[in-house]
Coordinates of C-alpha atoms and ligand atoms in Angstrom, one line a residue:
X300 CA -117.8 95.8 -60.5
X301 CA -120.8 93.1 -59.4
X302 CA -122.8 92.7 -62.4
X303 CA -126.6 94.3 -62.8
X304 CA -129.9 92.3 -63.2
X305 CA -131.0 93.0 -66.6
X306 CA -134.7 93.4 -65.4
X307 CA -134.3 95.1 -62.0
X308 CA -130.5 96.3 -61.8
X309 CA -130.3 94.7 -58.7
X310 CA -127.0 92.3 -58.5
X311 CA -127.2 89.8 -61.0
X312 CA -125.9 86.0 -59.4
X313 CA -127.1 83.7 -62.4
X314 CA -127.3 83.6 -65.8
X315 CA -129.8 82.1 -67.6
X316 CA -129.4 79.0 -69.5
X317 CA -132.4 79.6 -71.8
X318 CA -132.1 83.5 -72.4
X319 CA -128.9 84.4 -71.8
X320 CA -129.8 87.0 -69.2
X321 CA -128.0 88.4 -66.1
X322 CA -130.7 88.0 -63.6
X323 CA -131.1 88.3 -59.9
X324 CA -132.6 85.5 -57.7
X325 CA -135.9 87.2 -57.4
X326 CA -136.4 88.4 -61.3
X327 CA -135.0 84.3 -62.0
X328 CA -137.9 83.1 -60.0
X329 CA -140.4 85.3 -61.5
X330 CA -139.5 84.8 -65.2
X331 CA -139.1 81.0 -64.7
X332 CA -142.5 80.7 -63.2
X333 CA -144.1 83.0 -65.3
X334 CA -143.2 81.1 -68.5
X335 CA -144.9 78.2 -66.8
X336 CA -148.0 80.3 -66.4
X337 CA -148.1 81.0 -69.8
X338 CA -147.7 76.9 -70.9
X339 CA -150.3 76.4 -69.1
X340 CA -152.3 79.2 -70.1
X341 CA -151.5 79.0 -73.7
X342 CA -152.4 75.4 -73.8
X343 CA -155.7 75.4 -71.7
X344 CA -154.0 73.1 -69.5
X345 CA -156.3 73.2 -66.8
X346 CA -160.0 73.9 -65.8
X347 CA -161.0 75.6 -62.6
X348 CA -162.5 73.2 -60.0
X349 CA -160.0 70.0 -61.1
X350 CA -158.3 67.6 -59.1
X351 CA -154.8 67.4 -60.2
X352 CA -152.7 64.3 -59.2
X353 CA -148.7 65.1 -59.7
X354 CA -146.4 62.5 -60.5
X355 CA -144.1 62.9 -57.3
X356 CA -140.9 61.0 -57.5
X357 CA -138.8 63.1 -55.4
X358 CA -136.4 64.0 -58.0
X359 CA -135.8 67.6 -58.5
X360 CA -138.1 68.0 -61.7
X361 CA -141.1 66.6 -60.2
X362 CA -140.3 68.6 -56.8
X363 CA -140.2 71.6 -58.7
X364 CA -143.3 71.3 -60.5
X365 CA -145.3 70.3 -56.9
X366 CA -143.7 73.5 -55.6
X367 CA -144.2 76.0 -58.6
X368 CA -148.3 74.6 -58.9
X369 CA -149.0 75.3 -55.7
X370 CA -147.2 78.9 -56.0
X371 CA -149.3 79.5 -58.9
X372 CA -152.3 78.1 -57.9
X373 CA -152.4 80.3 -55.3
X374 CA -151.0 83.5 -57.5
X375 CA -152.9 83.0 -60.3
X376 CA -156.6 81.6 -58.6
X377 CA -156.7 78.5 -60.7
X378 CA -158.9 77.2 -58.4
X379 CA -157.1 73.5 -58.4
X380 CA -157.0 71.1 -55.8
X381 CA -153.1 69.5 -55.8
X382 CA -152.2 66.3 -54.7
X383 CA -149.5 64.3 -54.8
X384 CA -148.9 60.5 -56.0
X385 CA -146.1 58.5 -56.1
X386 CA -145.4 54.5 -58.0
X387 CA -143.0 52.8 -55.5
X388 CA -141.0 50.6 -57.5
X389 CA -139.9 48.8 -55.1
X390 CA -135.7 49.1 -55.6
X391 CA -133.9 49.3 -52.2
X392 CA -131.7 52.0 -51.4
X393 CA -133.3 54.1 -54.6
X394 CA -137.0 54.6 -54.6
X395 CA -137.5 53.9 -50.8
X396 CA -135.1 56.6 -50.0
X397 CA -136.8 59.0 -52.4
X398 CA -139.8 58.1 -51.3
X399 CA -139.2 59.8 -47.9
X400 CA -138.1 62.7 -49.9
X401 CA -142.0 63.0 -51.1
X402 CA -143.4 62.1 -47.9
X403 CA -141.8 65.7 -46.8
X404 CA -142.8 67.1 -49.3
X405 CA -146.2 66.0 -48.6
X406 CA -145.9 68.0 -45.2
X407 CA -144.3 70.8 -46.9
X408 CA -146.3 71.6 -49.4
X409 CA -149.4 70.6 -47.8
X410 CA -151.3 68.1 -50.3
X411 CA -152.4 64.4 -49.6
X412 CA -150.0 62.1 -50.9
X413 CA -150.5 58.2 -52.6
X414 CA -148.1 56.1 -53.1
X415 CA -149.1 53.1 -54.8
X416 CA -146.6 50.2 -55.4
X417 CA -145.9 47.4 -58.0
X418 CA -146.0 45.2 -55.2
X419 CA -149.7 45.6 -54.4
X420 CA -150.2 46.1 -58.2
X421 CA -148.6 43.2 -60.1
X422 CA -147.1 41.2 -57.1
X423 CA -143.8 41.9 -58.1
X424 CA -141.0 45.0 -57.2
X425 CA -138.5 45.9 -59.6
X426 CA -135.9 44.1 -57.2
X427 CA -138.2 41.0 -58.1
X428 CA -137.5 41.3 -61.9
X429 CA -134.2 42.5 -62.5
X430 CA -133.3 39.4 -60.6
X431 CA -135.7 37.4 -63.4
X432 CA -134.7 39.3 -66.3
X433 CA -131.3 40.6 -65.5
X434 CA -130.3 44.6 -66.4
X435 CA -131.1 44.7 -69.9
X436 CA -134.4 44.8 -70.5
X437 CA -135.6 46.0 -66.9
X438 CA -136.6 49.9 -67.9
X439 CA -139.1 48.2 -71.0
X440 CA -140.9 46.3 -67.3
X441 CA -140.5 49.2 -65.0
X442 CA -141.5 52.0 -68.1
X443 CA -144.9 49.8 -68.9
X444 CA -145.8 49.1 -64.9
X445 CA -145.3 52.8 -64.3
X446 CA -147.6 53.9 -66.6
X447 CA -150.3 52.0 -65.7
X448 CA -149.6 52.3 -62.2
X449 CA -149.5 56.3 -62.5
X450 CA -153.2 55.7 -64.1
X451 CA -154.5 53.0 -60.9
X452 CA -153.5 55.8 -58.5
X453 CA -155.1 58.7 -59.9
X454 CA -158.3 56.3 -60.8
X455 CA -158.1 55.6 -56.5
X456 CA -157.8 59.3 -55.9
X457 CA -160.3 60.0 -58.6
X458 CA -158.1 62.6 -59.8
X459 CA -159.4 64.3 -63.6
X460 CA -155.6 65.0 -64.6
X461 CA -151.9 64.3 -64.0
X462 CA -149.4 66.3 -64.3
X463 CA -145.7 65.3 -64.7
X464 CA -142.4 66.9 -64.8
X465 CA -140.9 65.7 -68.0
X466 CA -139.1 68.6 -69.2
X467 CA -137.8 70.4 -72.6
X468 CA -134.6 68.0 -72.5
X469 CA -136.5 64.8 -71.6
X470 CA -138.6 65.7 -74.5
X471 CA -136.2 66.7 -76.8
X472 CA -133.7 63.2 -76.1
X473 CA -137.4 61.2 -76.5
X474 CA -137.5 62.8 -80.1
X475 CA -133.7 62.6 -81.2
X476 CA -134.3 58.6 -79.9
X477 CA -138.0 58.3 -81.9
X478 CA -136.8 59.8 -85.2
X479 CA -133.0 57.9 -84.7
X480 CA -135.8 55.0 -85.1
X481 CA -137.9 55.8 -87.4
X482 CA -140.8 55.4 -85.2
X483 CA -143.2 58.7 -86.4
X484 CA -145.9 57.0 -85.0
X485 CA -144.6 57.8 -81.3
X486 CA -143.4 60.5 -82.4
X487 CA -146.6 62.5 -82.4
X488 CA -147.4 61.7 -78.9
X489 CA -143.8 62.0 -77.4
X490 CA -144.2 66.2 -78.7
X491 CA -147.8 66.7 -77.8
X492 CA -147.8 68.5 -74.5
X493 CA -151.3 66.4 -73.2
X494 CA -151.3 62.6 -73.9
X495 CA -154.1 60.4 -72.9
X496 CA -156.9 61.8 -74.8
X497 CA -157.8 58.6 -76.2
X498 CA -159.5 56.8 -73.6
X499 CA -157.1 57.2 -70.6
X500 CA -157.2 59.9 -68.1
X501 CA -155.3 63.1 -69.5
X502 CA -151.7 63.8 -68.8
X503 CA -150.2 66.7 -69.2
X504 CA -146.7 68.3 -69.1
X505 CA -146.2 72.0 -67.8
X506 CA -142.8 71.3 -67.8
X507 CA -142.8 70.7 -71.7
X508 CA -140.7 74.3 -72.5
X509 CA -138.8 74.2 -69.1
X510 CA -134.7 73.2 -69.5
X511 CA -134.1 70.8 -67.3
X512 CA -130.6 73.8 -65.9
X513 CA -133.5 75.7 -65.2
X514 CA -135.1 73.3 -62.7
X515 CA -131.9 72.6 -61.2
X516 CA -131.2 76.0 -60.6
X517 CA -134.8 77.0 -59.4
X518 CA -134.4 74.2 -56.9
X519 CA -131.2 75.1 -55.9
X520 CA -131.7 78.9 -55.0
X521 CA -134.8 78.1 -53.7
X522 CA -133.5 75.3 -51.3
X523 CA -136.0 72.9 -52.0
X524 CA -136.0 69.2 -50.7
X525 CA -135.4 66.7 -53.3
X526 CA -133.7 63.7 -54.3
X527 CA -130.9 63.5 -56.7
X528 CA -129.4 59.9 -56.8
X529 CA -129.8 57.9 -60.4
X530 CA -131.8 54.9 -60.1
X531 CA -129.4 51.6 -59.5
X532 CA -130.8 50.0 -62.3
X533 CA -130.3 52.5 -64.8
X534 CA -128.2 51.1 -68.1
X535 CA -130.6 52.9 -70.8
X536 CA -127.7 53.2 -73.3
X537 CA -129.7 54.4 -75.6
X538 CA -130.7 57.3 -74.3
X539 CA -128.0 57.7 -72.5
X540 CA -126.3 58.4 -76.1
X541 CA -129.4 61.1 -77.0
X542 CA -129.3 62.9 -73.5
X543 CA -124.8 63.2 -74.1
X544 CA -125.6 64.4 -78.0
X545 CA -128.2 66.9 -77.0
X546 CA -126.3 68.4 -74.1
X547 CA -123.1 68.7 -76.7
X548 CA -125.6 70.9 -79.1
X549 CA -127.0 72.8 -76.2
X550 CA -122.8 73.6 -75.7
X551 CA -122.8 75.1 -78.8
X552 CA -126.1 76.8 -79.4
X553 CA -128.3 77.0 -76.2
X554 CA -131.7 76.8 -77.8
X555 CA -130.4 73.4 -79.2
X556 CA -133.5 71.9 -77.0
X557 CA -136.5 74.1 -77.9
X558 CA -135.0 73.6 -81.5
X559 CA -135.4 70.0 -81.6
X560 CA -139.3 70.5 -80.0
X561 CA -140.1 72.2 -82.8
X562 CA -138.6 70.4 -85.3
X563 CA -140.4 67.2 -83.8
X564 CA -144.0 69.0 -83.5
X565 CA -143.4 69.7 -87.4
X566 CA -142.6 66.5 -88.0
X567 CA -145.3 65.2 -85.4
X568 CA -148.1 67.1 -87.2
X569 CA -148.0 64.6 -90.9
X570 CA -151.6 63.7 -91.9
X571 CA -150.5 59.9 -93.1
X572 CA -149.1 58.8 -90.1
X573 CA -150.9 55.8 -89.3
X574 CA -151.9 55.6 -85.2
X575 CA -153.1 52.3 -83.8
X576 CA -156.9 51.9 -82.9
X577 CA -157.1 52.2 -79.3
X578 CA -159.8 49.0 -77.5
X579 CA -159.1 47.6 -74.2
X580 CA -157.2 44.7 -72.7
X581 CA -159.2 41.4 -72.2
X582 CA -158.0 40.9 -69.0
X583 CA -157.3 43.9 -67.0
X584 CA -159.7 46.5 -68.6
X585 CA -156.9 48.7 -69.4
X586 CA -156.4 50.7 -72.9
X587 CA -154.4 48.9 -75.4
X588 CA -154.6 48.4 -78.8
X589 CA -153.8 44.5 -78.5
X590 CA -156.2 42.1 -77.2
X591 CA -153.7 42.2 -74.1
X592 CA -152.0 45.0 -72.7
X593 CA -148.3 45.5 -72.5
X594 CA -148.1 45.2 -68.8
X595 CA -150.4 41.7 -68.9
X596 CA -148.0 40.6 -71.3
X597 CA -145.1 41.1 -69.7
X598 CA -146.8 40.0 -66.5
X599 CA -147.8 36.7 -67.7
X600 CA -144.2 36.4 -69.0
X601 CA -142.8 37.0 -65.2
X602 CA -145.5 34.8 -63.7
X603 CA -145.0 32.0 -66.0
X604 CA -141.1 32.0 -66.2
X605 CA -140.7 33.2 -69.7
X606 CA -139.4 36.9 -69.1
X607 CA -138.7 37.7 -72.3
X608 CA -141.9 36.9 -73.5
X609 CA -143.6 40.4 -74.2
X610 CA -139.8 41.9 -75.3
X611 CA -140.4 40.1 -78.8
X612 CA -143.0 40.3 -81.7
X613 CA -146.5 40.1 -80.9
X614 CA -147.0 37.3 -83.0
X615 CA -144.4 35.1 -81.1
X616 CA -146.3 36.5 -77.6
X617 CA -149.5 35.3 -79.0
X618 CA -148.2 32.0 -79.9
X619 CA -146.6 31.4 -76.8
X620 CA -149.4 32.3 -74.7
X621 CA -152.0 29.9 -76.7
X622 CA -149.3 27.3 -75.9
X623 CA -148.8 27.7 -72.3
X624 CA -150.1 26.5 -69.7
X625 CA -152.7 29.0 -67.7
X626 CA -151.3 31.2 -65.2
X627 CA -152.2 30.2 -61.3
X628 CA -155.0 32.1 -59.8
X629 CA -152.6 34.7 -58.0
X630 CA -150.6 35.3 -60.6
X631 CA -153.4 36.5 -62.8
X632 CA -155.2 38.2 -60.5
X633 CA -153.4 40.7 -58.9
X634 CA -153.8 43.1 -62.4
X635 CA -157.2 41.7 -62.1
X636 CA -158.1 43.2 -58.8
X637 CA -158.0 46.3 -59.3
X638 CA -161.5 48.4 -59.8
X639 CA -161.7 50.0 -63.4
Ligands
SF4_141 FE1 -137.3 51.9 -63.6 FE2 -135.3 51.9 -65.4 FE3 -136.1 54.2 -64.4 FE4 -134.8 52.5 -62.8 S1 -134.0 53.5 -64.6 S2 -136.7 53.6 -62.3 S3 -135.6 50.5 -63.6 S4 -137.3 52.8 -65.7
ZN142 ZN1 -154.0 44.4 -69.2

């Protein structure tokens, strides 16, 4: 006998990962968008009238999220306007091909799209660096760039938020890594569903409750267009070795995930935890609590052949860089260029 929905008695197909439940498609859709309502409800997450940029890589999480705003948008009157941006990389036969992946979705879903690339950003594409700095350290360059480059884009668009689609297990595997560490201080801002409070636009995470078999399975039974290959340059052993841990809990006890996000926001929540002063970098204007930012560090490593200079202390960067020669016009300016 086919099994029954538990909320419609219709014919169940799925069972959720988070719950448990038999549900049909239709009650899966509702309760999974639903819950996403109530995030962002719950956590004020957004005021009518804003311009919201969403971090579109084409990956299934951040297709998901373009597709389940605009559905509540629209359902629920938010009164947002949605647009899409994208960081190209620049890694052939990765980003470019998931690039087209957004530029349907652009059409699709019908919002603007910006890409913005480290090319026209830092003079350099990922393709660039891994061949200066080999595959070890690549993710610390590509992780700081992006960043920055997420905050250039929505500064062009003049967007007041973005939104990305880092989910309960990306969470979760950031906070088994950060305590693993002993690193409270990131910590905090790793759990806190809105980041960029202190100076830089605000950032927020919808996605922050939402398992990532959830988004797979929304995407699947809703045929939407994404893009699933890893990125080529992807050793991140380290996480790697969270993400295989977590998903061996989750095999034993499915709210493994939402466990370890509220074990973290406990943790996350300690009075004497001390957090950096935030100022702003001398030479590209950006937050930082350094004189220099991460990604001018590491920029004026690249551009001056010393790749691993902004991997080590920052008492070794800021002896090197007093020693050093200055960096040629080009290479310093193309951080420079770009209107704060
Ligand atoms: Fe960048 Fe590393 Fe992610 Fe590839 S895996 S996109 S190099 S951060
Ligand atoms: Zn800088």
């Amino acid at each position: 006998m086919p099994k029954q929905c538990q909320l419609c008695q219709g014919k169940a197909v799925l069972k959720r990962p988070k719950t448990g439940h038999l549900l049909c498609k239709e009650c899966f859709f509702r309760a999974f968008e639903d819950e996403v309502h109530r995030t962002i409800v719950d956590n004020s997450i957004f005021s009518r009238g804003e311009v919201v940029a969403i971090g579109a890589s084409g990956g299934k999480d951040s297709t998901v999220l373009a597709y389940v705003l605009k559905v509540l948008n629209e359902r629920h009157d938010y009164g947002l306007k949605l647009v899409l941006l994208s960081i190209d990389e620049g890694i052939t036969g990765y980003r470019d091909d998931s690039l087209e992946t957004v530029k349907r979705n652009e059409k699709q879903y019908e919002m603007a799209l910006k890409i913005v690339s480290y090319e026209e950003l830092y003079g350099w594409t990922m393709d660039a660096i891994v061949k200066e700095v080999g595959l070890k350290n690549n993710c610390t360059f590509c992780g700081v760039f992006r960043r920055q480059a997420l905050d250039r884009g929505a500064l062009m668009l003049k967007v007041d938020k973005i939104v990305t689609g880092h989910n309960a297990d990306d969470i979760a595997e950031t906070i088994l890594m950060n305590v693993l560490r002993g690193d409270i201080a990131r910590l905090a801002r790793c759990t806190s569903i809105s980041t960029g409070t202190d100076g830089a636009l605000p950032r927020l995470k919808p996605f922050k409750y939402t398992y990532e078999k959830e988004i797979v399975m929304y995407a699947y039974f809703k045929k939407l267009d994404y893009f699933s290959t890893e990125c080529i340059y992807s050793p991140n052993a380290y996480r790697g070795y969270a993400r295989a841990f977590l998903k061996d809990l989750e095999a034993v006890r499915a709210t493994s995930i939402i466990d370890v996000i509220h074990s973290g926001e406990c943790m996350a929540v300690r009075k004497e935890v001390k957090m950096p002063t935030q100022g702003t970098c001398r030479q590209c204007g950006y937050i930082s609590s350094q004189e220099l930012c991460k990604a001018c560090v590491l920029l004026e490593g690249l551009n001056r052949g010393l790749p691993r200079l902004g991997i080590g202390k920052s008492s070794r960067v800021k002896k090197a860089l007093s020693e050093a020669p200055a960096p040629s016009a080009q290479a310093s300016s193309s951080a420079n260029a770009l209107d704060f």
